[in-house]
mmCIF file with all atom_site columns, C-alpha atoms in Angstrom:
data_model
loop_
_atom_site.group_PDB
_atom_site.id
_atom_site.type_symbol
_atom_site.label_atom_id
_atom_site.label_alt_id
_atom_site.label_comp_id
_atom_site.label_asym_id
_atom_site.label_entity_id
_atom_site.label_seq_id
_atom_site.pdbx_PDB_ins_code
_atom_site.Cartn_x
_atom_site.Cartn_y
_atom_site.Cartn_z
_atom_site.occupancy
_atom_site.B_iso_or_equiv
_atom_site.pdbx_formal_charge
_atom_site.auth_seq_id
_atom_site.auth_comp_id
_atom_site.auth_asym_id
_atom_site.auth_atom_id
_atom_site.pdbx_PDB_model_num
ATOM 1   C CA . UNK A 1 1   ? 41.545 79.367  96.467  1.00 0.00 ? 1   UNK A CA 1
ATOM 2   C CA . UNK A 1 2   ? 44.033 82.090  96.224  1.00 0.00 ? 2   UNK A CA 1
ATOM 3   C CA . UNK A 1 3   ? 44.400 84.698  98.695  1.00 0.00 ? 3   UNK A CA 1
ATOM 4   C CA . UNK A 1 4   ? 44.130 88.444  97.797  1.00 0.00 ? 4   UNK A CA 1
ATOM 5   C CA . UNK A 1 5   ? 45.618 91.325  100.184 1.00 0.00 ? 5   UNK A CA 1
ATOM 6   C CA . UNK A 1 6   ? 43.754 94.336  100.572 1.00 0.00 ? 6   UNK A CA 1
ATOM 7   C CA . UNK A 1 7   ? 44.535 98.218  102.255 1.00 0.00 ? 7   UNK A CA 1
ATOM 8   C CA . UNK A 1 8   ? 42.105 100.741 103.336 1.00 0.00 ? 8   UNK A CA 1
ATOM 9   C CA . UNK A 1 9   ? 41.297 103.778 101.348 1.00 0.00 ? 9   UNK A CA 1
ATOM 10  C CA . UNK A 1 10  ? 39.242 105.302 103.167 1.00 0.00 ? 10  UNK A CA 1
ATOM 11  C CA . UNK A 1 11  ? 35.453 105.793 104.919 1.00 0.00 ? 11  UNK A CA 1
ATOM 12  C CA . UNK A 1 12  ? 32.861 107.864 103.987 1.00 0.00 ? 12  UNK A CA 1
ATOM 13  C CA . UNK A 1 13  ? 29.300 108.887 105.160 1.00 0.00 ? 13  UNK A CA 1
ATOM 14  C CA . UNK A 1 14  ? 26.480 106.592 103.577 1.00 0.00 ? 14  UNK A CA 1
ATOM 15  C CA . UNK A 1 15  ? 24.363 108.650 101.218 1.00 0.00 ? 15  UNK A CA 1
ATOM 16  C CA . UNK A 1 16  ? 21.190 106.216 101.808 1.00 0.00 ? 16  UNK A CA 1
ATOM 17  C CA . UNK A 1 17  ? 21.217 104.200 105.335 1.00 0.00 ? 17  UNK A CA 1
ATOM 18  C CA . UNK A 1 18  ? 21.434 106.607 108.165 1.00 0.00 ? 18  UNK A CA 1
ATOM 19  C CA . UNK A 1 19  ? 24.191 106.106 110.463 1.00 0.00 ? 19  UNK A CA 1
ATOM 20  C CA . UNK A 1 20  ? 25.866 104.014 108.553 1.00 0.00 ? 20  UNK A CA 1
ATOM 21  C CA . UNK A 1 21  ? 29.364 104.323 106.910 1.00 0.00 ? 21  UNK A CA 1
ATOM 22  C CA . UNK A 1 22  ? 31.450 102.903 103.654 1.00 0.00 ? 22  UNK A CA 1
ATOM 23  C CA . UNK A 1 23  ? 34.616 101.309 104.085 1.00 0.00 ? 23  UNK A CA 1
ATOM 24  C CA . UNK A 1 24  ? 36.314 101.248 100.685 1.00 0.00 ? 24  UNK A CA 1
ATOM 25  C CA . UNK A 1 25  ? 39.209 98.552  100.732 1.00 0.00 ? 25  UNK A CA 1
ATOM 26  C CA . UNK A 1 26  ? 41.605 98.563  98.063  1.00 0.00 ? 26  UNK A CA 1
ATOM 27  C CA . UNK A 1 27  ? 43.570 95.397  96.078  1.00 0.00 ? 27  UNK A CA 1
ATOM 28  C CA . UNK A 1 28  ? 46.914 95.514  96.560  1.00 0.00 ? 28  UNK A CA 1
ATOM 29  C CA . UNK A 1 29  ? 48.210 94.316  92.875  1.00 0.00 ? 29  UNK A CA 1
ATOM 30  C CA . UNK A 1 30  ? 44.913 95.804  91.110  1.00 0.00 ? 30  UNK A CA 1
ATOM 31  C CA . UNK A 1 31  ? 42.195 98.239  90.418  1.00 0.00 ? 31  UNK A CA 1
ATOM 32  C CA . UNK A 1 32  ? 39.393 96.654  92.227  1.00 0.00 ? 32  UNK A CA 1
ATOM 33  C CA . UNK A 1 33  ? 37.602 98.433  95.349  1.00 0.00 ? 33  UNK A CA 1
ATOM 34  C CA . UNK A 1 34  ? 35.741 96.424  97.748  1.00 0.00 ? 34  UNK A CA 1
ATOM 35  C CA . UNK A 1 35  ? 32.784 98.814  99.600  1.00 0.00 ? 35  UNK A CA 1
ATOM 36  C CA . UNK A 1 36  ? 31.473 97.471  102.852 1.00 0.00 ? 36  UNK A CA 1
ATOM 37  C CA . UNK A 1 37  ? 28.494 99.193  104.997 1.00 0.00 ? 37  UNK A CA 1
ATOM 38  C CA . UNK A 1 38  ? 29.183 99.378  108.642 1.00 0.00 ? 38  UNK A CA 1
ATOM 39  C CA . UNK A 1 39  ? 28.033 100.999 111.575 1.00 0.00 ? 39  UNK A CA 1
ATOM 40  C CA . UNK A 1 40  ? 29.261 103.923 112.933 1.00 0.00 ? 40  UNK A CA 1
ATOM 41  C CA . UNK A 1 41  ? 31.368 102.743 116.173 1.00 0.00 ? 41  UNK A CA 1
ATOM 42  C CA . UNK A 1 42  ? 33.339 100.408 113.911 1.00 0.00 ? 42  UNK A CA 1
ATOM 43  C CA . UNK A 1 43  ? 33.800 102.956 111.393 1.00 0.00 ? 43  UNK A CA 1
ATOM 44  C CA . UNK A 1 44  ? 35.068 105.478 114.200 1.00 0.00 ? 44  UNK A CA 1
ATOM 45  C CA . UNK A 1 45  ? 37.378 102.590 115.491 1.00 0.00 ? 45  UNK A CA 1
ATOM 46  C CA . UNK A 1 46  ? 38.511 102.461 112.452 1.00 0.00 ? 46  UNK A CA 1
ATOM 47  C CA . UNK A 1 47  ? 39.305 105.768 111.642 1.00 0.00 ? 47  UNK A CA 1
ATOM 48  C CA . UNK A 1 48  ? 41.049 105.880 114.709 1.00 0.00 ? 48  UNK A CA 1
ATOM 49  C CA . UNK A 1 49  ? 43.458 103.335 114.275 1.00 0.00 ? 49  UNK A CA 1
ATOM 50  C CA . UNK A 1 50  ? 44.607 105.403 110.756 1.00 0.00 ? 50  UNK A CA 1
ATOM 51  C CA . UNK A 1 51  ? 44.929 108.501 112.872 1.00 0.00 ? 51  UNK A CA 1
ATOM 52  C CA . UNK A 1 52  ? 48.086 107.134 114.216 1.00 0.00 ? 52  UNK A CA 1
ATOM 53  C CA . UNK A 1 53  ? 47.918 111.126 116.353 1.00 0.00 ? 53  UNK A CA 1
ATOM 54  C CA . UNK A 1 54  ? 44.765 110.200 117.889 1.00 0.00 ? 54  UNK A CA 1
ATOM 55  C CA . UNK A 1 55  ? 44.811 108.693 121.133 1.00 0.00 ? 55  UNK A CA 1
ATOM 56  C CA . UNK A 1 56  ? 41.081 108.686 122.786 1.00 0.00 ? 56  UNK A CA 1
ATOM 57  C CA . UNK A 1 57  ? 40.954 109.566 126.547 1.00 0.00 ? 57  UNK A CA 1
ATOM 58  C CA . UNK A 1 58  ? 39.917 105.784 127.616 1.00 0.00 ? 58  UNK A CA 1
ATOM 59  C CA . UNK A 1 59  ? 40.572 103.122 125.192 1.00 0.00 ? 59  UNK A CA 1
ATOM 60  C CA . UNK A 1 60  ? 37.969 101.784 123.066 1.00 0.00 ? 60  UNK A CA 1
ATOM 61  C CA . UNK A 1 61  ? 36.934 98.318  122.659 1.00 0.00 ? 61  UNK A CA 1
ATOM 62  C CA . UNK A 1 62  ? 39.216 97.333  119.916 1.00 0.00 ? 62  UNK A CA 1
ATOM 63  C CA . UNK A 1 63  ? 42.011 99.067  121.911 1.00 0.00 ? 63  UNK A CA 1
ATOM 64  C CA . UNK A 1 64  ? 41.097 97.011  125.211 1.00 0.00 ? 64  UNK A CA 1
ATOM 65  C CA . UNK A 1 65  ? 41.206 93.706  122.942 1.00 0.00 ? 65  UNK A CA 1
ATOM 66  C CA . UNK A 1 66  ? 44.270 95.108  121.657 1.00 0.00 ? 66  UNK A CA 1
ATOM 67  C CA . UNK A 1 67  ? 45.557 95.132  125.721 1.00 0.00 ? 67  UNK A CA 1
ATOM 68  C CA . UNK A 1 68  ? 43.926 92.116  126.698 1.00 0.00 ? 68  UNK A CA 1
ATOM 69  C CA . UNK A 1 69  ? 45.606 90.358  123.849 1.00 0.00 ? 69  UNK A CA 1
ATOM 70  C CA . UNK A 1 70  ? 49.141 91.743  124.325 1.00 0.00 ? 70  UNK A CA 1
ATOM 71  C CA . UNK A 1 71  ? 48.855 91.375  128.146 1.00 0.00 ? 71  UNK A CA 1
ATOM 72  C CA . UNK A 1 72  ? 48.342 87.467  127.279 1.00 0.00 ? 72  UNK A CA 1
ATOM 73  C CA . UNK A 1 73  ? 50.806 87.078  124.340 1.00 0.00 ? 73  UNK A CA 1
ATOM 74  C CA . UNK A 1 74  ? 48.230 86.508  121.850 1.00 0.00 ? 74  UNK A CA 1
ATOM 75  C CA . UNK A 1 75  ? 49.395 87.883  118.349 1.00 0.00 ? 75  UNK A CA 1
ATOM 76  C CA . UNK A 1 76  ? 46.617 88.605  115.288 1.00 0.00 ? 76  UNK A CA 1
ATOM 77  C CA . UNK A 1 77  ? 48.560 87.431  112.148 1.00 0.00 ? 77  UNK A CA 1
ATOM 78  C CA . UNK A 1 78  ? 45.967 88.398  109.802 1.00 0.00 ? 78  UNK A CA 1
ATOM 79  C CA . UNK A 1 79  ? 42.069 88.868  108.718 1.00 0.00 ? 79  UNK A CA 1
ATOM 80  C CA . UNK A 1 80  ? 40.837 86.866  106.113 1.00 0.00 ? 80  UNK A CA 1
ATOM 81  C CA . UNK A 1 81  ? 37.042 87.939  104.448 1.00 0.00 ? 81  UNK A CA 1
ATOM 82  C CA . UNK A 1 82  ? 36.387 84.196  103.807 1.00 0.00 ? 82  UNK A CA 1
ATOM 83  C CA . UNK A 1 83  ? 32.668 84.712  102.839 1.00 0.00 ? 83  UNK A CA 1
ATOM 84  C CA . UNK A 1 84  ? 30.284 86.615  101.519 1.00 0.00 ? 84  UNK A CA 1
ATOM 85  C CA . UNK A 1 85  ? 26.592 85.379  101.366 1.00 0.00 ? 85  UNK A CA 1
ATOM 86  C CA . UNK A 1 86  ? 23.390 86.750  101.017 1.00 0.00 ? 86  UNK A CA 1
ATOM 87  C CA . UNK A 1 87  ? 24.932 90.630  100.918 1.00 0.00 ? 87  UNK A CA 1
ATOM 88  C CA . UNK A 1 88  ? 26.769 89.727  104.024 1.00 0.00 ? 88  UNK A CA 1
ATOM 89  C CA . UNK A 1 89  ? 30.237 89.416  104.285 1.00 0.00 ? 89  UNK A CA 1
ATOM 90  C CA . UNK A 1 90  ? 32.031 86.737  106.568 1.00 0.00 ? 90  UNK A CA 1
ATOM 91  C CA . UNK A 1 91  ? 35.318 87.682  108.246 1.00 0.00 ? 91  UNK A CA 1
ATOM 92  C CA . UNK A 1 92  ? 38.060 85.305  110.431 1.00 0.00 ? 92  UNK A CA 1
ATOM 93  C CA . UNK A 1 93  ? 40.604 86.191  112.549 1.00 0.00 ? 93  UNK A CA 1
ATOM 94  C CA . UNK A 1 94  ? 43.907 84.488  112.759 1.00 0.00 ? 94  UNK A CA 1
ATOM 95  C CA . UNK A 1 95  ? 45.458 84.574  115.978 1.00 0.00 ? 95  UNK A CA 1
ATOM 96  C CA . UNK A 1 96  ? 48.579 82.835  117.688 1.00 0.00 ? 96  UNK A CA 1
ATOM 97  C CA . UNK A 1 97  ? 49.705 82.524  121.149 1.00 0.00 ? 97  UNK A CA 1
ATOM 98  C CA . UNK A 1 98  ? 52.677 80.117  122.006 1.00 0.00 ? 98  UNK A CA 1
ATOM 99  C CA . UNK A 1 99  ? 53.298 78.676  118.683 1.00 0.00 ? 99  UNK A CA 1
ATOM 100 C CA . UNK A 1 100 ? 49.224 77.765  118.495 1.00 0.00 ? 100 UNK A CA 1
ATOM 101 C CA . UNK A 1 101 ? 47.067 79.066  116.134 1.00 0.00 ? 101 UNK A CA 1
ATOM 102 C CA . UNK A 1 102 ? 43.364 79.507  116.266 1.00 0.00 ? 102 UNK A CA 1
ATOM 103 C CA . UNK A 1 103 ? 40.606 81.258  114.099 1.00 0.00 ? 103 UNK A CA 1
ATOM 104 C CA . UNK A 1 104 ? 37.633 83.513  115.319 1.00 0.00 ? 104 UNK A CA 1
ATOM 105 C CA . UNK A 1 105 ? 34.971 84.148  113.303 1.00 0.00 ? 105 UNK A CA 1
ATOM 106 C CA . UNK A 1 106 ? 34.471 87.944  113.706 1.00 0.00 ? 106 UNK A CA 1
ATOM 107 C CA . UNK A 1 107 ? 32.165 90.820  111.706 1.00 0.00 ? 107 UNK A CA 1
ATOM 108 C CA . UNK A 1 108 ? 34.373 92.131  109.349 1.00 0.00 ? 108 UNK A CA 1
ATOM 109 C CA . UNK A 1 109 ? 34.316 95.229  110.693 1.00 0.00 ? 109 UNK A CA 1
ATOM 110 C CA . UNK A 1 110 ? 35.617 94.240  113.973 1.00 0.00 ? 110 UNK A CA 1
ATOM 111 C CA . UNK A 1 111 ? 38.275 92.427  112.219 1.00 0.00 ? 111 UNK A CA 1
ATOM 112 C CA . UNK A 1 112 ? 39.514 94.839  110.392 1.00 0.00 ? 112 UNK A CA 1
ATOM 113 C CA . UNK A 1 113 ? 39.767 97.621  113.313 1.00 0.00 ? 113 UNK A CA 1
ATOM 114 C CA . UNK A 1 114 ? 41.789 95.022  114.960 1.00 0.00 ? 114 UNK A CA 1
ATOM 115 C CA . UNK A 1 115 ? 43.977 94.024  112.322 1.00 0.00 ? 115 UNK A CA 1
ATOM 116 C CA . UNK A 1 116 ? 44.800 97.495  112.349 1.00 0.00 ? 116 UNK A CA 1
ATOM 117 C CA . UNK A 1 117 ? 45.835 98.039  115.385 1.00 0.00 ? 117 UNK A CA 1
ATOM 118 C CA . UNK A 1 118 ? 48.087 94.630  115.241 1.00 0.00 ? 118 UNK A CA 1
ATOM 119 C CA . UNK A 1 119 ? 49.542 95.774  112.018 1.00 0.00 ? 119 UNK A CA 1
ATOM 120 C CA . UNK A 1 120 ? 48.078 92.689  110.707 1.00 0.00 ? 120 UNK A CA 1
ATOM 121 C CA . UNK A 1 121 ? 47.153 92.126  106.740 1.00 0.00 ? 121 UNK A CA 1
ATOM 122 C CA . UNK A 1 122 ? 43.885 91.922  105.243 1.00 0.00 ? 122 UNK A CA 1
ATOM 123 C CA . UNK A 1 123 ? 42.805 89.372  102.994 1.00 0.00 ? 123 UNK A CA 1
ATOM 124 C CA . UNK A 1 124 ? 40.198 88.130  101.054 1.00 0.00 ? 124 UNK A CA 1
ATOM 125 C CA . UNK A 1 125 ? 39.549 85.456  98.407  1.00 0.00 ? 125 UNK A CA 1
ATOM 126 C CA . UNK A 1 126 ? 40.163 85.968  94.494  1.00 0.00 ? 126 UNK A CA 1
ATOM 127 C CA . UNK A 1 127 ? 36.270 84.584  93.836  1.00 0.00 ? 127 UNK A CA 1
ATOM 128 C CA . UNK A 1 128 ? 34.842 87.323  96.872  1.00 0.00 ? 128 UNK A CA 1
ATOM 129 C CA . UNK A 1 129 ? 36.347 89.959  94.710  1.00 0.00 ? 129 UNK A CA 1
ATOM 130 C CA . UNK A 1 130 ? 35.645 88.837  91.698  1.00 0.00 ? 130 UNK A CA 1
ATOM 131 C CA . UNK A 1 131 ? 31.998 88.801  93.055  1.00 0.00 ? 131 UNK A CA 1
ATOM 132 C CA . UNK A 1 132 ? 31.695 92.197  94.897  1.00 0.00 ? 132 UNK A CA 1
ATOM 133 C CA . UNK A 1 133 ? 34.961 94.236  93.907  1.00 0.00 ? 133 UNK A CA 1
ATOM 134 C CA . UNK A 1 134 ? 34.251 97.035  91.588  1.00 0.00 ? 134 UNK A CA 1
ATOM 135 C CA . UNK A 1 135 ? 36.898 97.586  88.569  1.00 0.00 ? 135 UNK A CA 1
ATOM 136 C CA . UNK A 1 136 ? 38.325 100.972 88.201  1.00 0.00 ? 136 UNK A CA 1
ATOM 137 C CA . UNK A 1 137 ? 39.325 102.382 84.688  1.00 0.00 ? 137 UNK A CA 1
ATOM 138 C CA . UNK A 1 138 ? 40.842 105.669 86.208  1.00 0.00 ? 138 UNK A CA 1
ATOM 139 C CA . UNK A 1 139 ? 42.440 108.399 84.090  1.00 0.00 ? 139 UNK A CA 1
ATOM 140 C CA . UNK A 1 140 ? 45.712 109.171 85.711  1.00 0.00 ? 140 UNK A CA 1
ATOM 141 C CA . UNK A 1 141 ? 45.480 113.028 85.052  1.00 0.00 ? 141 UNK A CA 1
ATOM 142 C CA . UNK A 1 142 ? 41.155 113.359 86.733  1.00 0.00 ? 142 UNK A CA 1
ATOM 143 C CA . UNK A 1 143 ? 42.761 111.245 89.433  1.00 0.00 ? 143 UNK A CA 1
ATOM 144 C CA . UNK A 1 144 ? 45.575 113.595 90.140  1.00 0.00 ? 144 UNK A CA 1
ATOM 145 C CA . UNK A 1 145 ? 43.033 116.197 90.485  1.00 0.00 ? 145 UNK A CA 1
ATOM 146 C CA . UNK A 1 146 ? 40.310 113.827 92.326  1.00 0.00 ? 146 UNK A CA 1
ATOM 147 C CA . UNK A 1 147 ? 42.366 113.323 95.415  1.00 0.00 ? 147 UNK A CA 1
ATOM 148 C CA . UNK A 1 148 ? 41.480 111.310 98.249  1.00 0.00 ? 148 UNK A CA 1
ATOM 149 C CA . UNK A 1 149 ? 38.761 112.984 100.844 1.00 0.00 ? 149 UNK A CA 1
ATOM 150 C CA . UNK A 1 150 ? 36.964 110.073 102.455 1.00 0.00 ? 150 UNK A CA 1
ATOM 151 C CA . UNK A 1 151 ? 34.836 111.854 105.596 1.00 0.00 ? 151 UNK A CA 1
ATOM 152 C CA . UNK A 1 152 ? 36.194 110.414 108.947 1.00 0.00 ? 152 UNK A CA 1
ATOM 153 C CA . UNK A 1 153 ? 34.261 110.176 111.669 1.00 0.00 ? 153 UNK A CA 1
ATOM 154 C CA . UNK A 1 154 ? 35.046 112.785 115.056 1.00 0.00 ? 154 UNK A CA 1
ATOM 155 C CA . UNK A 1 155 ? 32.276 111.966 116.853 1.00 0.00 ? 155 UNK A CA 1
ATOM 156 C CA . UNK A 1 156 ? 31.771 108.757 118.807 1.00 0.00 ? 156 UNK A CA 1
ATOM 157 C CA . UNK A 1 157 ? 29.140 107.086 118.151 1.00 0.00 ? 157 UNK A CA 1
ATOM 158 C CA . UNK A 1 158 ? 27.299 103.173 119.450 1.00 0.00 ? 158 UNK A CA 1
ATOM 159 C CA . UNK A 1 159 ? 25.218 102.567 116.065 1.00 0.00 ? 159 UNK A CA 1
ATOM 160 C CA . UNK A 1 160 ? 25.777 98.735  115.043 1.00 0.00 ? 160 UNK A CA 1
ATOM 161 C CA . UNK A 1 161 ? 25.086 97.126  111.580 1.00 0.00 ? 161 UNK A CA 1
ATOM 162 C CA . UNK A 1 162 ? 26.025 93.853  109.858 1.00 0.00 ? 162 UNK A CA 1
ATOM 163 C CA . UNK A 1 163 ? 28.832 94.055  107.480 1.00 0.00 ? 163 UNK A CA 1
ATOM 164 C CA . UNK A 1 164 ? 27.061 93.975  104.726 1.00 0.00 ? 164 UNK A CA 1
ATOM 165 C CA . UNK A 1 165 ? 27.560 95.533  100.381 1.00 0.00 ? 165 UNK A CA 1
ATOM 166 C CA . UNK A 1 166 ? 24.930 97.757  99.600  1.00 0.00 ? 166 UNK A CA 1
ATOM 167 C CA . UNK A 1 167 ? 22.414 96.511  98.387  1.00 0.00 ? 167 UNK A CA 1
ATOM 168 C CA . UNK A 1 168 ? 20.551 96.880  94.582  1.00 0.00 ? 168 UNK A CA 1
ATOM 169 C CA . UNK A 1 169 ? 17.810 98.911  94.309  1.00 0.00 ? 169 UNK A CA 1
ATOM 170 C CA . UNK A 1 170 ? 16.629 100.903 91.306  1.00 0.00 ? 170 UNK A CA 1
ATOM 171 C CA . UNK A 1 171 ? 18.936 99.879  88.515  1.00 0.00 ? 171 UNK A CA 1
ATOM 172 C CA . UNK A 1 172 ? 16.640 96.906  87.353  1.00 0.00 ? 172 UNK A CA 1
ATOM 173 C CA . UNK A 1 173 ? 15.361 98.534  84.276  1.00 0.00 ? 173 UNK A CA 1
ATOM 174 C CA . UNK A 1 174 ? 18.617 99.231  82.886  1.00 0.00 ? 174 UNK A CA 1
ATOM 175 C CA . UNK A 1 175 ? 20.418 97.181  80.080  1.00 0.00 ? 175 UNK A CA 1
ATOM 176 C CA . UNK A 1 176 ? 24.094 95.545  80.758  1.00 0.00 ? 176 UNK A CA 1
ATOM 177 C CA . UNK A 1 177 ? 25.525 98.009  78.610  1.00 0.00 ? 177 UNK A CA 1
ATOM 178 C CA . UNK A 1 178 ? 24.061 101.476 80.280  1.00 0.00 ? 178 UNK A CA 1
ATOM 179 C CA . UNK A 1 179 ? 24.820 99.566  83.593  1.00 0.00 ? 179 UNK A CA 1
ATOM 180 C CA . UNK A 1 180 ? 28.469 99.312  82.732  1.00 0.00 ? 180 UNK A CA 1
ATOM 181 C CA . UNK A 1 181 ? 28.265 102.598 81.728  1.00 0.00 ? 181 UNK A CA 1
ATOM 182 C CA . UNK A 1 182 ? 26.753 104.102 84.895  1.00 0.00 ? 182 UNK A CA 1
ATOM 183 C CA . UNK A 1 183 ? 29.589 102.118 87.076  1.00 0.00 ? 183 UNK A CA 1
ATOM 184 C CA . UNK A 1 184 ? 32.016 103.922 85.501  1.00 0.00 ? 184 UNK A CA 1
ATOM 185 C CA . UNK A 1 185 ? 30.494 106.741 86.059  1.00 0.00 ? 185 UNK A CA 1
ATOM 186 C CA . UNK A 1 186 ? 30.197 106.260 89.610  1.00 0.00 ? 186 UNK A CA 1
ATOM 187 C CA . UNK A 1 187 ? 33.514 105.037 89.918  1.00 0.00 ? 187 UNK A CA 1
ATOM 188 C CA . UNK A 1 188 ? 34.840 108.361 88.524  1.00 0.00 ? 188 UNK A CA 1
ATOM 189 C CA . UNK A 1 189 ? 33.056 110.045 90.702  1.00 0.00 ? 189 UNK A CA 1
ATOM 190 C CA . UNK A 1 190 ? 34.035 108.259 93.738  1.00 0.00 ? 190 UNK A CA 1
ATOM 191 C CA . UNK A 1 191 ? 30.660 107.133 94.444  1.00 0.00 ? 191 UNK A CA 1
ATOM 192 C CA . UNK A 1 192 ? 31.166 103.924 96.001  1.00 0.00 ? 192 UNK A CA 1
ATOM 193 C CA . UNK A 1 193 ? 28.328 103.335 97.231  1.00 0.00 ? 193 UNK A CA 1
ATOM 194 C CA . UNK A 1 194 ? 26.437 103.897 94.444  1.00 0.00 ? 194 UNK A CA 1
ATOM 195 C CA . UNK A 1 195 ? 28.781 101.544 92.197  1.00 0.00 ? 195 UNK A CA 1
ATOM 196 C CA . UNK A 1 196 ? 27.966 98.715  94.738  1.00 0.00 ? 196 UNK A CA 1
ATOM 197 C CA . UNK A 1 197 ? 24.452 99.245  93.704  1.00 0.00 ? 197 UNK A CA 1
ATOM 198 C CA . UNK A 1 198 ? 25.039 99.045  90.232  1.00 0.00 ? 198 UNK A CA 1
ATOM 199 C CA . UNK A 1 199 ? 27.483 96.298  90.455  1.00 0.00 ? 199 UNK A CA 1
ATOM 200 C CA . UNK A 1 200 ? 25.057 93.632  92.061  1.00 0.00 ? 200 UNK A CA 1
ATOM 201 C CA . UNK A 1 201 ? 22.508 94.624  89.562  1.00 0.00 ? 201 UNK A CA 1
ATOM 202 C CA . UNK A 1 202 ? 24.958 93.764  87.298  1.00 0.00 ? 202 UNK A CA 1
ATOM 203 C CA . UNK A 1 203 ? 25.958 90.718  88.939  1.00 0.00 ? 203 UNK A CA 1
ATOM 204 C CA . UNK A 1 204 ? 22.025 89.455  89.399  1.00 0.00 ? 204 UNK A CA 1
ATOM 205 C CA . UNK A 1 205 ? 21.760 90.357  85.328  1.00 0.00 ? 205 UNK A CA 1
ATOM 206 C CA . UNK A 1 206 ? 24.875 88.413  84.262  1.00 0.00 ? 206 UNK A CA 1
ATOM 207 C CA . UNK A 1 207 ? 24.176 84.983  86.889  1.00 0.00 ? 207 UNK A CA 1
#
């Protein structure tokens, strides 16, 4: 299975679970936008880690793993999101210390705020995205004026949540066709969240 590499876009607020965040991961060579729901400590870590000017008073956990690891000579080469069942997504860690390599299985939001701070790449599989990833048909000029404001977090937090894509909820009355049309919709709108919703739907509609 071929490997795709992914960036971060951004986090923002979730409009429906309280205390709980959207982080929107981009494809590298593509359109597609991968929207995971995490808690809010991870999503704090990982906002963190973008602020390159932030430096919290006493490191967090990612940032003590990030010690730990460099005090032994342990390396993170990359983070691959290997799996995604049940709404769930499944995350490893590649690591390598003295020529050895080993993988952890990790919550993909834990993997990600450390691949971060390792400068490590993101990956995920070409059949996960075709699954969850949400296609964008963007007009250059309403995305010149729709510039990027994902909310980051200021406040620490300890909230935890599976890694998990939002679930469907209401959109089971609606045909393919207005369902296509709503996820563009929400796509323009930067509603990412939303579009998840709509894009399982679609996804339960079309298996």
């Amino acid at each position: 299975m071929s490997l795709v590499k992914l960036t971060i876009k951004g986090i923002s607020y979730s409009q429906t679970q309280n205390g709980a965040y959207a982080l929107i991961l981009n494809e590298v060579d593509g359109d597609r936008k991968l929207p995971i729901v995490i808690g809010a400590f991870e999503a704090q870590s990982i906002a963190i880690a973008l602020e390159k000017e932030i430096k919290p008073p006493r490191p967090l956990t990612h940032d003590l793993f990030k010690s730990f690891a460099d005090r032994f000579d342990i390396v993170v080469k990359q983070v691959i999101i290997h799996k995604l069942v049940d709404g769930v997504f499944y995350s490893s860690i590649i690591c390598e210390r003295d020529k050895i390599e080993e993988i952890i299985d990790a919550r993909t939001s834990d993997a990600i705020a450390l691949a971060l701070r390792f400068n490590a790449p993101i990956f995920t599989y070409k059949n996960i995205l075709d699954k969850a990833g949400i296609y964008l048909s963007i007009n250059p000029s309403e995305n010149a004026e729709n510039q990027e404001n994902d909310d980051i977090l200021s406040t620490p937090e300890t909230f935890g949540q599976e890694d998990v894509v939002v679930p469907a909820d209401s959109y089971s009355g609606y045909s393919l066709k207005e369902l296509y049309e709503k996820l563009d919709e929400a796509v323009q709108n930067e509603d990412y969240e939303k579009a998840a919703k709509i894009r399982d739907e679609i996804s339960k509609k079309e298996s």
